[in-house]
Coordinates of C-alpha atoms in Angstrom, one line a residue:
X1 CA -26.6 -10.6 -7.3
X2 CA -23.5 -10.6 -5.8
X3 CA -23.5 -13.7 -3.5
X4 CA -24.3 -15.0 -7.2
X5 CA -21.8 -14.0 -8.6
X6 CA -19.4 -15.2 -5.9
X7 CA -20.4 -18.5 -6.4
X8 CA -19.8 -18.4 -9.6
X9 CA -16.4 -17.5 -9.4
X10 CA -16.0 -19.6 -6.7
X11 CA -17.6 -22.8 -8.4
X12 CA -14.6 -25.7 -10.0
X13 CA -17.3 -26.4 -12.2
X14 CA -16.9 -23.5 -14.3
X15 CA -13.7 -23.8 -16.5
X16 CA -13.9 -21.2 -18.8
X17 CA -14.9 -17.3 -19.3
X18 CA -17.6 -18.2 -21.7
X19 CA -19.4 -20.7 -19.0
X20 CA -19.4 -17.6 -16.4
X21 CA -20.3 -15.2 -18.6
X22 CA -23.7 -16.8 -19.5
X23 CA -24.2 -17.7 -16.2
X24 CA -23.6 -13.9 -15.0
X25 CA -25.7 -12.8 -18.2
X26 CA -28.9 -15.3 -16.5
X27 CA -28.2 -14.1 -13.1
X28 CA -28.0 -10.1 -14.0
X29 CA -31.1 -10.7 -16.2
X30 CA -33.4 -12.4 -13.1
X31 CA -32.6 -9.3 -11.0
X32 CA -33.2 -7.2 -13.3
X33 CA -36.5 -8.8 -13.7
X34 CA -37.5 -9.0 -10.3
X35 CA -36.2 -6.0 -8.9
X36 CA -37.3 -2.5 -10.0
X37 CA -35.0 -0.3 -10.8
X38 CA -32.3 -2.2 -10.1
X39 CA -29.2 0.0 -10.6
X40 CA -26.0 -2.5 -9.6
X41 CA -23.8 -5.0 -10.0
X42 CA -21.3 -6.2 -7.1
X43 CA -17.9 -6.7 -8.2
X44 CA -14.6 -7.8 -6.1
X45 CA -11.9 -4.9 -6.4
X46 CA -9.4 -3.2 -4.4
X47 CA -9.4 0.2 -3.0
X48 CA -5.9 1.9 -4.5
X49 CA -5.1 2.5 -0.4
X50 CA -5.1 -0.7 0.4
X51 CA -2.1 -3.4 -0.8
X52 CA -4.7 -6.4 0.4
X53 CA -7.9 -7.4 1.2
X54 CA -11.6 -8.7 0.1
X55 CA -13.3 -5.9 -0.7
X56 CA -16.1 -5.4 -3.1
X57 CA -17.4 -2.6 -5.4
X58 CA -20.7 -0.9 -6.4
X59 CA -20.7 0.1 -10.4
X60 CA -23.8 0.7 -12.6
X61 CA -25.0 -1.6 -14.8
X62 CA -24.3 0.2 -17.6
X63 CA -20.3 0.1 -17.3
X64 CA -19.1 -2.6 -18.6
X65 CA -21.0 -2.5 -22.2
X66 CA -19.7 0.9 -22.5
X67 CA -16.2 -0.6 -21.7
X68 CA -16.4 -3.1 -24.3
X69 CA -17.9 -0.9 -26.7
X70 CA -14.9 1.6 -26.7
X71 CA -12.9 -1.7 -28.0
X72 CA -15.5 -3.1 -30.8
X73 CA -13.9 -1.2 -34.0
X74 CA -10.3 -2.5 -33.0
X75 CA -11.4 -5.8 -32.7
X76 CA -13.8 -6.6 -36.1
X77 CA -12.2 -8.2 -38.7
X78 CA -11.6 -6.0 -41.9
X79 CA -12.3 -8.3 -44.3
X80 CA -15.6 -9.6 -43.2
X81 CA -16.7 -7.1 -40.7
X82 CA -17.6 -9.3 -37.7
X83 CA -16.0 -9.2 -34.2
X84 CA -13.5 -11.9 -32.8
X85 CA -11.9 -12.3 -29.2
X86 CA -9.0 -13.9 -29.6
X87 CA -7.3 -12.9 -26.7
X88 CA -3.9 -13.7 -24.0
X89 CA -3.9 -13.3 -20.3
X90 CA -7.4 -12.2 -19.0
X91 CA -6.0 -11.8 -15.8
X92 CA -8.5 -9.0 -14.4
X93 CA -12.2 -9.8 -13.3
X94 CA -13.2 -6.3 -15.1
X95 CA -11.4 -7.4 -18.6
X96 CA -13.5 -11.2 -18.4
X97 CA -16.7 -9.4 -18.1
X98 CA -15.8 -6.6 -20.8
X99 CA -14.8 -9.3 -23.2
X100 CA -17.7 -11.4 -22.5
X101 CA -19.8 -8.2 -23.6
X102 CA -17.3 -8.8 -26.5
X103 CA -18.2 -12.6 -26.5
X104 CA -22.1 -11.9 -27.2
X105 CA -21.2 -10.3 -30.9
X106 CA -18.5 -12.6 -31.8
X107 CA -18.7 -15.6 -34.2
X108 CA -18.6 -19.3 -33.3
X109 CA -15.6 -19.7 -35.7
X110 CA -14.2 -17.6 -33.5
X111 CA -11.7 -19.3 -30.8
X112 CA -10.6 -17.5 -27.5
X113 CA -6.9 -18.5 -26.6
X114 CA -6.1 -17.5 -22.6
X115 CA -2.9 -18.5 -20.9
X116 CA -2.6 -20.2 -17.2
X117 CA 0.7 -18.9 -17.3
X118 CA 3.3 -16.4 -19.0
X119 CA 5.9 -18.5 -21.3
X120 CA 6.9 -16.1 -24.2
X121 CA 8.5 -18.6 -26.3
X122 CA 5.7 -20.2 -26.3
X123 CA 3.7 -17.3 -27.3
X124 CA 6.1 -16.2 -29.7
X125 CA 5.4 -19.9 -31.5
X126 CA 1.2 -19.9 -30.6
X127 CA 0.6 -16.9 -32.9
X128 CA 1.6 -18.7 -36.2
X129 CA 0.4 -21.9 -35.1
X130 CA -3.0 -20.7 -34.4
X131 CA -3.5 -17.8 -36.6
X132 CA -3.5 -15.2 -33.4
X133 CA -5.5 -12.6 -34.7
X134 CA -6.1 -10.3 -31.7
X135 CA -4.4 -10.0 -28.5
X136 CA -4.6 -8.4 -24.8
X137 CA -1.4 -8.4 -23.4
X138 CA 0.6 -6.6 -20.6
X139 CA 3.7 -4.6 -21.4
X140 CA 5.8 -7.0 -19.8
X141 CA 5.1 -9.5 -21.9
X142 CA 5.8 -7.4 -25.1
X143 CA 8.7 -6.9 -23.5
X144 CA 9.4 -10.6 -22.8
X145 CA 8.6 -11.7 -25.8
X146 CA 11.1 -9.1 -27.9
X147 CA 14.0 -11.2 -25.6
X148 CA 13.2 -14.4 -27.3
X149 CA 15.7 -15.7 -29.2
X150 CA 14.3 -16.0 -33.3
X151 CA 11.4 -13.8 -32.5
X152 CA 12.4 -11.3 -35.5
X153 CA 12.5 -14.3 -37.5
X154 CA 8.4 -15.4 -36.5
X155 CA 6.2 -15.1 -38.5
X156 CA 3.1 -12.8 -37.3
X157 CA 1.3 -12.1 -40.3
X158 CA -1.9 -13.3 -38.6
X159 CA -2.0 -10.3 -35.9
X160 CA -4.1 -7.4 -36.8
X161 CA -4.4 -6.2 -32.9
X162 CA -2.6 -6.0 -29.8
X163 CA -3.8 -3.8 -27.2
X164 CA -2.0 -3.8 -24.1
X165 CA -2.2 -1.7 -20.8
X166 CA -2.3 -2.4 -17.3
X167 CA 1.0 -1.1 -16.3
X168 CA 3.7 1.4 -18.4
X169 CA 5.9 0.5 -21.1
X170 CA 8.6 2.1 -22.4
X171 CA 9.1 4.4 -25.4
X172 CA 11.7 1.7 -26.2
X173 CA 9.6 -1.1 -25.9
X174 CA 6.6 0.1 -27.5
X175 CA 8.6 0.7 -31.4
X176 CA 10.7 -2.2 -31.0
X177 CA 6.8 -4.1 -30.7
X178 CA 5.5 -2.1 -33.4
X179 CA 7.9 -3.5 -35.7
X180 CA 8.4 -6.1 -34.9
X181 CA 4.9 -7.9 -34.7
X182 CA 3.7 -5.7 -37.5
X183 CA 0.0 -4.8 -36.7
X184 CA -2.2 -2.2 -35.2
X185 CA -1.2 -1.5 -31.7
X186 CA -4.3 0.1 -29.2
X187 CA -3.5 1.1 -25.7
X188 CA -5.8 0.8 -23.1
X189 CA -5.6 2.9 -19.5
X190 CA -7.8 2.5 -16.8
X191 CA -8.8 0.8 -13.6
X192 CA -10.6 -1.9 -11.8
X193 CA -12.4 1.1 -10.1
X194 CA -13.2 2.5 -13.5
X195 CA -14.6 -0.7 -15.5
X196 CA -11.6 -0.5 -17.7
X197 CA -10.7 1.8 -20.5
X198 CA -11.6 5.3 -20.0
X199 CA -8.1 6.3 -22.1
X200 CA -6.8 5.1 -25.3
X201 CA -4.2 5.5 -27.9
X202 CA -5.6 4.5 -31.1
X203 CA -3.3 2.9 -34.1
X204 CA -3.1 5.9 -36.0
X205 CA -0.9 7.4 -33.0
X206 CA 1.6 4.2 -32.7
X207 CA 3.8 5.7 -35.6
X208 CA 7.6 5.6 -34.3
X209 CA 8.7 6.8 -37.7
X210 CA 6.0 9.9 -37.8
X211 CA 5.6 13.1 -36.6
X212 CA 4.1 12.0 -33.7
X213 CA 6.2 9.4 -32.2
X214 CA 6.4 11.6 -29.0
X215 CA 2.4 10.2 -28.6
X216 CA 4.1 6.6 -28.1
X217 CA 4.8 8.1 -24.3
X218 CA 1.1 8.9 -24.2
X219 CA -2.1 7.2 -23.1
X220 CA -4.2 8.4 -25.4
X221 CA -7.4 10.5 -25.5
X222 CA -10.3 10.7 -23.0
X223 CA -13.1 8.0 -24.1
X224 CA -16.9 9.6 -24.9
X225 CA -18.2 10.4 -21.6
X226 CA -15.4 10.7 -19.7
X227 CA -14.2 13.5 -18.1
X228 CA -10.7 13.6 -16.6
X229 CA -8.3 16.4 -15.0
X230 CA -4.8 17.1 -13.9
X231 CA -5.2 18.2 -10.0
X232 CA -3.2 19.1 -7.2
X233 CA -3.3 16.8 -4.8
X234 CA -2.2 19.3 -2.1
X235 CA -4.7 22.0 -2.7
X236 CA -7.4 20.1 -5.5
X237 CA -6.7 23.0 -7.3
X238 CA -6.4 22.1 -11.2
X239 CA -2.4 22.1 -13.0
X240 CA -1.4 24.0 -15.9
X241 CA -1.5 22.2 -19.2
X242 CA 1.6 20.3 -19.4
X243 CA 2.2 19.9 -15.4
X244 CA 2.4 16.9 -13.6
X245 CA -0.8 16.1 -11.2
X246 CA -3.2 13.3 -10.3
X247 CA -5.5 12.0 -12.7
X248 CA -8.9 12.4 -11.7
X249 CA -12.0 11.0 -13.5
X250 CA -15.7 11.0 -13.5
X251 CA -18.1 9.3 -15.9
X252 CA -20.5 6.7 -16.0
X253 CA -17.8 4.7 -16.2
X254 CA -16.4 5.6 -12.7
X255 CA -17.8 3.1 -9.7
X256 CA -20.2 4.3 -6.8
X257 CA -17.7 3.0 -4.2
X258 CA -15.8 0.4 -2.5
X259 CA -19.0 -2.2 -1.0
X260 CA -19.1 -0.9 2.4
X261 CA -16.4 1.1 3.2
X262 CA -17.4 4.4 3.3
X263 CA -14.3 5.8 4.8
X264 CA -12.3 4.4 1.9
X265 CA -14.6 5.6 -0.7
X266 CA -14.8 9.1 0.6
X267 CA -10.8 9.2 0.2
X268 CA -11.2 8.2 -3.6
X269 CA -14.1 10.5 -4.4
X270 CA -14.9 13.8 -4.0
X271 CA -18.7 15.2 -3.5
X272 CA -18.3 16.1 -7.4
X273 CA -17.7 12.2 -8.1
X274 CA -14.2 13.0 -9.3
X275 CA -12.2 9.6 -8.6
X276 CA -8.7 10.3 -7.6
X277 CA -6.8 7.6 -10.1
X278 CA -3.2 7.8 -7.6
X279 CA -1.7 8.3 -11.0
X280 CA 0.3 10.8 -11.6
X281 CA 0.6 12.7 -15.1
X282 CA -0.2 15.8 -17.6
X283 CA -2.4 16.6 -20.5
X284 CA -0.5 18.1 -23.4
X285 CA -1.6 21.4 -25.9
X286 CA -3.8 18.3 -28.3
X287 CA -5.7 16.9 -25.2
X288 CA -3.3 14.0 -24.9
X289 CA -2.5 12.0 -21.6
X290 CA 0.8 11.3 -20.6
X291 CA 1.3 9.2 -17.2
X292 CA 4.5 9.6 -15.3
X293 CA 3.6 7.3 -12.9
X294 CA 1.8 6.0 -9.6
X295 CA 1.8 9.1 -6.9
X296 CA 2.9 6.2 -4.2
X297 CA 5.8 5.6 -6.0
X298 CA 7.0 9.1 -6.6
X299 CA 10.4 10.2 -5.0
X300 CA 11.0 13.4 -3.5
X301 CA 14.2 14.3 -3.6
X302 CA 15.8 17.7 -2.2
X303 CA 12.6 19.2 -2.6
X304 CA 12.2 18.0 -6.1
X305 CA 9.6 15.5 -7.6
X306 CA 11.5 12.4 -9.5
X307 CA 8.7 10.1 -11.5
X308 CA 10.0 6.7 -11.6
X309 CA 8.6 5.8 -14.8
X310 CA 10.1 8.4 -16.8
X311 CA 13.6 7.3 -15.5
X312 CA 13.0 3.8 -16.4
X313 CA 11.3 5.1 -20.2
X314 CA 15.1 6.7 -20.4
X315 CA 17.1 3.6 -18.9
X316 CA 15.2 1.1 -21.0
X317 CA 16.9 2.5 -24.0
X318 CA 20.5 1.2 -22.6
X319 CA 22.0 -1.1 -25.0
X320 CA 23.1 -3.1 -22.0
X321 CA 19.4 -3.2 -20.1
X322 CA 17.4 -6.0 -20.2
X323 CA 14.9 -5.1 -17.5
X324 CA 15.0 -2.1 -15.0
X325 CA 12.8 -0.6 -12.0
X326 CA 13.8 3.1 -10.2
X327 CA 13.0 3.2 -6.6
X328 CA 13.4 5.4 -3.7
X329 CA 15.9 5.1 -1.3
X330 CA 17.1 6.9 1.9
X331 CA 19.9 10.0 1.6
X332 CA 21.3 11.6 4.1
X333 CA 21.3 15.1 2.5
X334 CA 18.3 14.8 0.5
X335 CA 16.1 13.2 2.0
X336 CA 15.8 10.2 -0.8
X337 CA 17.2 9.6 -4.5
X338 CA 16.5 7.1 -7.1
X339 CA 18.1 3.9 -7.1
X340 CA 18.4 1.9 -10.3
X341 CA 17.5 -2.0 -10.0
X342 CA 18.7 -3.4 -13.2
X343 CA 18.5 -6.7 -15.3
X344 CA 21.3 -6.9 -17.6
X345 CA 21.0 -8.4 -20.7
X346 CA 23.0 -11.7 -21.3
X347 CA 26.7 -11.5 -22.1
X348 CA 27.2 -7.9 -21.7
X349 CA 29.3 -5.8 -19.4
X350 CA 27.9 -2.6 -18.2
X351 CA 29.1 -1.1 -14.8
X352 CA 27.2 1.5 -12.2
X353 CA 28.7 4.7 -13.4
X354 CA 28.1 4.2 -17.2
X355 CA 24.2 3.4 -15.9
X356 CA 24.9 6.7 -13.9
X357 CA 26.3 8.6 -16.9
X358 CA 24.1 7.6 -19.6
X359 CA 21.0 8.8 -17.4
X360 CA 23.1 12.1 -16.9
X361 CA 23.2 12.5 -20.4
X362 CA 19.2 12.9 -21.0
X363 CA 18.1 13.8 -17.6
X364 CA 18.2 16.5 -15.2
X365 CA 20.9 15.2 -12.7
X366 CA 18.1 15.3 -9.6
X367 CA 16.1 12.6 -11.3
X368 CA 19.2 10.6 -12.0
X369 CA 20.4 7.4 -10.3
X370 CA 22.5 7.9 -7.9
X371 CA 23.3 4.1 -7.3
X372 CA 22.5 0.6 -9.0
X373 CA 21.5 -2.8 -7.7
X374 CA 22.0 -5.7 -9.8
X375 CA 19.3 -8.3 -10.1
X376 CA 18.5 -11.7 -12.0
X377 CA 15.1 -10.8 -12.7
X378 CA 12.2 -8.2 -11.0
X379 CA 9.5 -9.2 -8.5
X380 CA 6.4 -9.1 -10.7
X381 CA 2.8 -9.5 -9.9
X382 CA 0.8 -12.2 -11.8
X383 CA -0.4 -9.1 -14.0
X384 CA 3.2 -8.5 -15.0
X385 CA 3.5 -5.2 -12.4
X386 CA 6.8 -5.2 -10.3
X387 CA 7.0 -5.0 -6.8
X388 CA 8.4 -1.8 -5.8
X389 CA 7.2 -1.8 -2.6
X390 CA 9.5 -5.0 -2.8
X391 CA 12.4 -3.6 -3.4
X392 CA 12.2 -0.5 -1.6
X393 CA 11.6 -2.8 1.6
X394 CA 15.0 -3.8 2.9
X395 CA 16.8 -0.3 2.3
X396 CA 13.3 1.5 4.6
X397 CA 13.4 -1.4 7.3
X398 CA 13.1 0.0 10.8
X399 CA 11.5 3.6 9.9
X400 CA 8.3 4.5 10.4
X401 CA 7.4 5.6 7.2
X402 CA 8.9 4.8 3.5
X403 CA 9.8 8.8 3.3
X404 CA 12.9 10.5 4.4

């Protein structure tokens, strides 16, 4: 199965999901045939350890229809009850095979759109032009797309769906999106290791004028079958509700391990089968998850834990903020602080302190910036992630360790 499906993906024959997708369909469905029992599917992912590398991954069979089926009511069409799949940016391998699970219920009338590449004007102009229905995107390119100039003027009366994931967005960001592109919004968290989705913030929670708009930080609720908890990851003893920890999960959902590499998978999970996400976050008093950010990328400083993301959520409310990413950088007295790296928006003046201040002004002053770099634009991945490891680089060149 797997040297199958790496020719598959490997194959410049095969130009579009839909070709690989029957093609994996044939070649799971032989091996099941022929072998008994057979209780796997090799996948290519990443361990969360490791920045690089060709590594596969052992998942049941079973995953990714579960995956897909935790999507299926946002994506049927209310007025005639069947599914479609229009969709932007299919970027990870996991997200083709759930949406080829999709694929398998949808209509022929339905079309799938995917992108090579990110142009948000051009995706701002696609939706009308093609009657965008549904949408996958990455927060980024919400973000992007809210910069273009006319976009409050589009018309995207064809959207019913956009769920997005894959990286956070900010509180900021998320309303702005809500009203502007006026449809249901669905969030989806999870990861490669975990077939997709195991968390998600339905419509009904995407409300920035209700009660709840404080759920617009939050990830949503655990999926059927999926357990998850806040943990320690200094003693593995379980938080408080409310306290920050790493997310672990477990679940059907959850892979078996990284394709030969014990050592890597016994860092990830426990004898229980707990995965250990590297994601740092809390569960609040209705079961809800909030994540703060990537443990890697926390900063400790004076003894105190500073979560980037919820610096950025803050900073991303600036009326003079275009883009920003909080980093940690070396201090002499406390070891590290955050650093703000900030895209200005055009034609506006803004200086360091009045980033400085207005961070001040809703945050404890540990987790504030306590200087601010001025960029054109962040390093992003092709799934719209930035590069903090990046930016922290040059100010951590020459010590042994990116801690101080």
């Amino acid at each position: 199965v797997s040297y199958a499906i790496d020719a598959v993906r490997h194959d410049p024959t095969v130009q579009s999901s839909a070709t690989v997708g029957a093609t994996l369909d044939r070649v799971v469905d032989k091996a099941q045939r022929s072998i008994k029992g057979l209780r796997t599917l090799i996948v290519d992912i990443y361990p969360p350890s490791l920045e690089e590398g060709d590594l596969g991954g052992a998942l049941t069979e079973l995953l990714v229809p579960l995956e897909a089926e935790g999507m299926t009511a946002s994506f049927r069409d209310e007025a005639t009850g069947h599914m479609s799949s229009a969709t932007h940016g299919l970027v990870y391998r996991t997200a083709r095979e759930a949406l080829r699970n999709v694929q398998k219920h949808a209509d022929a009338e339905h079309v799938e759109v995917v992108l090579r590449d990110l142009d948000p004007a051009a995706l701002v102009r696609m939706i009308p032009e093609l009657g965008i229905t549904h949408g996958f995107v990455v927060p980024a390119v919400l973000q992007f797309m809210l910069m273009v100039p006319g976009v409050n003027e589009a018309d995207f009366s064809s959207l019913r769906v956009l769920v997005y994931g894959a990286s956070p967005i900010s509180e900021d960001v998320l309303a702005r999106s809500v009203t502007t592109f006026g449809c249901k919004f669905w969030q989806a968290y999870g990861l490669t290791e975990t077939t997709g989705a195991v968390v998600n913030l339905p419509p009904a929670d995407h409300d920035p004028n209700g009660p709840n708009r404080h759920r617009l930080r939050s990830c949503g609720l655990p999926g059927p079958g999926v357990g998850l908890r806040i943990v320690n990851p200094d003693t593995g003893d379980d938080c408080a509700q409310g306290e920050v920890g790493e997310i672990w999960l477990s679940g059907v959902q959850i892979m078996k391990g990284y394709w030969n590499m014990p050592d890597e998978t016994a860092k990830s999970i426990d004898a229980d089968g707990w995965f250990r996400s590297g994601d740092a976050g809390y569960v609040d008093a209705d079961g809800y998850v909030y994540i703060h950010d990537r443990v890697k990328d926390m900063i400790v400083s004076g003894g105190e834990n500073v979560y980037p993301a919820e610096v950025e959520n803050v900073l991303m409310s600036h009326p003079a903020i275009a883009d920003v990413a909080v980093i940690g950088v070396p201090h002499e007295r406390w070891g590290e602080t955050a650093k703000a790296c900030v895209v200005r928006k055009p034609d506006v003046q803004v200086s360091e302190q009045d980033i400085i201040d207005y961070a001040r002004e809703r945050l404890a002053k540990f987790k504030c910036p306590t200087s601010v770099d001025w960029l054109e634009a962040l390093p992003r991945n092709p799934t719209g992630k930035i590069l903090k490891k990046d930016l922290r680089a040059p100010y951590w060149e020459g010590r042994a360790r990116n801690v101080n």
